[in-house]
PDB file of C-alpha atoms in Angstrom:
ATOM      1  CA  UNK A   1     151.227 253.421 -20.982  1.00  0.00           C
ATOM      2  CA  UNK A   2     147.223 252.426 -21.222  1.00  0.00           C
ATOM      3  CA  UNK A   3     146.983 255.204 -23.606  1.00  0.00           C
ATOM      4  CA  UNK A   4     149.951 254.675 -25.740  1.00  0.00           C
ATOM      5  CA  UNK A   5     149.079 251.204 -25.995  1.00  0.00           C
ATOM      6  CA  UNK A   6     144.931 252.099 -26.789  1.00  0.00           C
ATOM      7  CA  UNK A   7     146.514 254.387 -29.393  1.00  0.00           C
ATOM      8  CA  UNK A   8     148.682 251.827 -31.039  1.00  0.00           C
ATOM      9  CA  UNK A   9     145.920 249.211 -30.982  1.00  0.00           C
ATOM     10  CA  UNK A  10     144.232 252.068 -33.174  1.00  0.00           C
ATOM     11  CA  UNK A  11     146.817 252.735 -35.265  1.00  0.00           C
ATOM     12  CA  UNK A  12     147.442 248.773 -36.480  1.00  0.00           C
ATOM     13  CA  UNK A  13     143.589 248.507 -36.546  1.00  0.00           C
ATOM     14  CA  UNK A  14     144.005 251.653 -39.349  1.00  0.00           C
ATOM     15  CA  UNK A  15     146.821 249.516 -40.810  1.00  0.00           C
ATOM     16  CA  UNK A  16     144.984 246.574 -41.000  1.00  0.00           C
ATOM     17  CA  UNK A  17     141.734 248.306 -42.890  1.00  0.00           C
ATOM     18  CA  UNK A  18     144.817 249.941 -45.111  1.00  0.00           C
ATOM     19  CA  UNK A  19     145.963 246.659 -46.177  1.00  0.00           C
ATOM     20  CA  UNK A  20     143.002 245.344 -46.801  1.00  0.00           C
ATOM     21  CA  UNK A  21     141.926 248.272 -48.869  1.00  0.00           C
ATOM     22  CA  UNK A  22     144.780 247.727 -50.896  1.00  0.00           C
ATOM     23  CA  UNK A  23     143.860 244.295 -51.981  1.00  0.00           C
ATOM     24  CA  UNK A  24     140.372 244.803 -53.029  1.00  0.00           C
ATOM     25  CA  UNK A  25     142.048 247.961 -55.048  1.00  0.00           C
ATOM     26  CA  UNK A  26     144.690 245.339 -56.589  1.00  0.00           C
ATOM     27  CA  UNK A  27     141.958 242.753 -57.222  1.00  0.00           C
ATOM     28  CA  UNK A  28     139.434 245.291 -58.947  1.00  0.00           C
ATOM     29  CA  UNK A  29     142.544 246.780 -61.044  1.00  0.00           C
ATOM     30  CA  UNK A  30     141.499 249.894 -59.472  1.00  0.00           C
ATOM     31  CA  UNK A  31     143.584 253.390 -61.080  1.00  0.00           C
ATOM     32  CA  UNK A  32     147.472 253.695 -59.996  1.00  0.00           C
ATOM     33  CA  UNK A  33     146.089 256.529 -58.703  1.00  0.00           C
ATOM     34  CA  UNK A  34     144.163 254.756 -55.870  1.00  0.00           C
ATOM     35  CA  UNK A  35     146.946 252.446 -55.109  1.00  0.00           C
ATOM     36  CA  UNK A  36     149.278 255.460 -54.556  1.00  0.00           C
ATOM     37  CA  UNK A  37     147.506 257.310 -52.368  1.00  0.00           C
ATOM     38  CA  UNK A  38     146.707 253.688 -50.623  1.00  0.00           C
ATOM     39  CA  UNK A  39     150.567 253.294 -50.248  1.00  0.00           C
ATOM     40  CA  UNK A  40     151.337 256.707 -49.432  1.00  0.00           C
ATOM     41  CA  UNK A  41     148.824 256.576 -46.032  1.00  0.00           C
ATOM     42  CA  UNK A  42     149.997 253.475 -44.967  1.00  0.00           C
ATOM     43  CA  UNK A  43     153.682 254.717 -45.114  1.00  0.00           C
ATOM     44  CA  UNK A  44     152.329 257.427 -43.069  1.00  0.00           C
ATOM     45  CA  UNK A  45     150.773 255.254 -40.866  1.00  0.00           C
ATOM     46  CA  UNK A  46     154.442 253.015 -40.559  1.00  0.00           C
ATOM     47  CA  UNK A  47     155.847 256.299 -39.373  1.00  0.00           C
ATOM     48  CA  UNK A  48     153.220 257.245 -36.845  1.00  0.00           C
ATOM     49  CA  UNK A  49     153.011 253.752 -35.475  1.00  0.00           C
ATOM     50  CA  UNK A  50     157.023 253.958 -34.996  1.00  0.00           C
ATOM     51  CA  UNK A  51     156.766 256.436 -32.350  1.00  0.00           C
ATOM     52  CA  UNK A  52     154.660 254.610 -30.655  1.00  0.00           C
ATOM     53  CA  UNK A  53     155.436 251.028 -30.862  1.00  0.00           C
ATOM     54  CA  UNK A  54     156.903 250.326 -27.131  1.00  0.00           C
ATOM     55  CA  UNK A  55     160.683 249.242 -27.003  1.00  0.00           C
ATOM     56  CA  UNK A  56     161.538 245.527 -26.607  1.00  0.00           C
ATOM     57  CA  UNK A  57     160.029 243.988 -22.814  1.00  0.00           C
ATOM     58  CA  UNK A  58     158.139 247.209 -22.733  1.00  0.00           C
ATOM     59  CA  UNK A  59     154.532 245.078 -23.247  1.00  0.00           C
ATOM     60  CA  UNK A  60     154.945 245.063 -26.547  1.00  0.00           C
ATOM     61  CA  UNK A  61     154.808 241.266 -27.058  1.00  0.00           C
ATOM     62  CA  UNK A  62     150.759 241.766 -26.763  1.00  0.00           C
ATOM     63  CA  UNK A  63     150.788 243.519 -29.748  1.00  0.00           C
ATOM     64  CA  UNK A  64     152.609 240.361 -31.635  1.00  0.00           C
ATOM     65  CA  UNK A  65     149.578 238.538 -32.932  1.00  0.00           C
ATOM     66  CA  UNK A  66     147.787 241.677 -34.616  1.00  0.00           C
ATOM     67  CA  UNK A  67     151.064 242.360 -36.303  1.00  0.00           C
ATOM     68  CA  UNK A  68     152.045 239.161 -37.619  1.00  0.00           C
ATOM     69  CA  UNK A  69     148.143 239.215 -39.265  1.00  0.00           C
ATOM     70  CA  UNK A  70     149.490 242.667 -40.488  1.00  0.00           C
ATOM     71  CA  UNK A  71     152.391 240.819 -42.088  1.00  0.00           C
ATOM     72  CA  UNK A  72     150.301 238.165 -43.689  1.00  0.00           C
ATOM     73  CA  UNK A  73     147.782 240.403 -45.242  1.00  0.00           C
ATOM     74  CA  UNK A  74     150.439 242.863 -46.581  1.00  0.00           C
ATOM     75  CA  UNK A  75     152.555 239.551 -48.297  1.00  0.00           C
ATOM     76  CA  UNK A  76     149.220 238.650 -49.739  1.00  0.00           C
ATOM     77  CA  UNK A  77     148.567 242.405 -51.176  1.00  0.00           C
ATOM     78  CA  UNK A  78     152.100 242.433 -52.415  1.00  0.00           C
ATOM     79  CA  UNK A  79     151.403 239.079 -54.086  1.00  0.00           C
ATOM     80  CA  UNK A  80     148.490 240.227 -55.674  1.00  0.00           C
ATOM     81  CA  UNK A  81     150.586 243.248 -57.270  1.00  0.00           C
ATOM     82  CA  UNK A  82     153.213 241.414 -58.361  1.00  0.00           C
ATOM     83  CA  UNK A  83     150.072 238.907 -59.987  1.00  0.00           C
ATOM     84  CA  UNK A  84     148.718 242.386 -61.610  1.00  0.00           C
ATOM     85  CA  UNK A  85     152.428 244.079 -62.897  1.00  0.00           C
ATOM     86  CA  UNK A  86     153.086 240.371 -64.888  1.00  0.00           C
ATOM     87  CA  UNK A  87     149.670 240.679 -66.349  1.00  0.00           C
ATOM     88  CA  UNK A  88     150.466 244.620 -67.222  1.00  0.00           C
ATOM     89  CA  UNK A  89     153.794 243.142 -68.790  1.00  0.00           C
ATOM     90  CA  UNK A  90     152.577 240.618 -70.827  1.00  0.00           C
ATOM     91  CA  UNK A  91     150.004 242.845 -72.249  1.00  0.00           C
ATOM     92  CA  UNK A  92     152.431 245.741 -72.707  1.00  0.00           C
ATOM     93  CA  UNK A  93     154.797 242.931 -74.494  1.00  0.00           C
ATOM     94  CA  UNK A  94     152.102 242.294 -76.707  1.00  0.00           C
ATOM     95  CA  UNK A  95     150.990 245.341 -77.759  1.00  0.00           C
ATOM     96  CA  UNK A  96     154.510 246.208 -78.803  1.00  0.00           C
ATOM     97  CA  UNK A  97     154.900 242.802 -80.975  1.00  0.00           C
ATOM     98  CA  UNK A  98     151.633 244.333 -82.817  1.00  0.00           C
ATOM     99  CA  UNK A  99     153.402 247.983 -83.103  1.00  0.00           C
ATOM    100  CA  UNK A 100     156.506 246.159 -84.295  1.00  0.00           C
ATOM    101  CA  UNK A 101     154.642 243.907 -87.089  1.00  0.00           C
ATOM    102  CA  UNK A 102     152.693 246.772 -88.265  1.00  0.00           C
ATOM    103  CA  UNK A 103     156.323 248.843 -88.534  1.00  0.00           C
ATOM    104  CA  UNK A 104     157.571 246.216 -90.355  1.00  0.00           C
ATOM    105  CA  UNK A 105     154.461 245.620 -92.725  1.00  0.00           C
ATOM    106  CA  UNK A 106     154.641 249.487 -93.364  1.00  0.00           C
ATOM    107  CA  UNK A 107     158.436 249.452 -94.188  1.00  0.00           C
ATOM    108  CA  UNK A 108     157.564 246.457 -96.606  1.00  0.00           C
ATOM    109  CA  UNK A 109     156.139 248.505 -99.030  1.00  0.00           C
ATOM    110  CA  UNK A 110     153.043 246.067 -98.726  1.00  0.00           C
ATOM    111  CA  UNK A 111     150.985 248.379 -97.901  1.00  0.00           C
ATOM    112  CA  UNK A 112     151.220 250.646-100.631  1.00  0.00           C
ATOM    113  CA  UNK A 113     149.235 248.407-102.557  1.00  0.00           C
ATOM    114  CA  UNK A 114     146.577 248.013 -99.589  1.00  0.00           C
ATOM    115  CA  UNK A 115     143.569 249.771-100.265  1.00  0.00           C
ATOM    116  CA  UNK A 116     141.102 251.404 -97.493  1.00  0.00           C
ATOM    117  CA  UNK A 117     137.214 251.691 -98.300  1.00  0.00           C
ATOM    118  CA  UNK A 118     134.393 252.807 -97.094  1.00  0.00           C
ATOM    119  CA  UNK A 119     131.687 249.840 -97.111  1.00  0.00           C
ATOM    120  CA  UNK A 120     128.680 252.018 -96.984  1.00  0.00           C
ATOM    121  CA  UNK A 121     129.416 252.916-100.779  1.00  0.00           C
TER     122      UNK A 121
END
């Protein structure tokens, strides 16, 4: 049990640096990229430490504090994205306002009078 339990410690110390990772990648608007592969090991991670986490009043109630701090850092990270995605909205909003006005200044017939020159002449 001293093993499984050294082991698990490991595993939620991994989970922890995981998290963590995944805010400063959030905060620095790092590529999706990053975040995926982020994501991806710490689902890996869930899964490994599943088959280790000890069944209820198997000692597992030592493990409680680390994984509450586990909790709070991954609410934080998933606050942080959900900061970053309304930011990504907002801008993605915006840029198709612009694409729609020019659209509509094209279909105008406006621009046909427009005329494009070179400045250096």
């Amino acid at each position: 049990m001293a093993g499984c339990s050294g082991k698990l410690r490991t595993l939620l110390g991994r989970w922890l640096e995981l998290v963590e990772i995944q805010k400063e990648a959030i905060q620095r608007r790092a590529p999706v990229e990053t975040l995926q592969a982020v994501i991806g090991a710490k689902e890996e991670l869930k899964e490994e430490v599943a088959q280790v986490l000890p069944g209820p009043g198997n000692g597992g109630s030592s493990f409680t504090p680390l994984l509450k701090q586990i909790f709070e850092r991954e609410k934080q990270a998933q606050e942080l994205l959900t900061g970053w995605l309304g930011e990504l909205r907002e801008e993605i909003a915006r840029l198709h306002q612009g694409q729609e006005a020019m659209h509509a200044y094209l279909k105008t017939g406006a621009a046909s009078g427009a005329r494009f020159f070179d400045k250096r002449r």
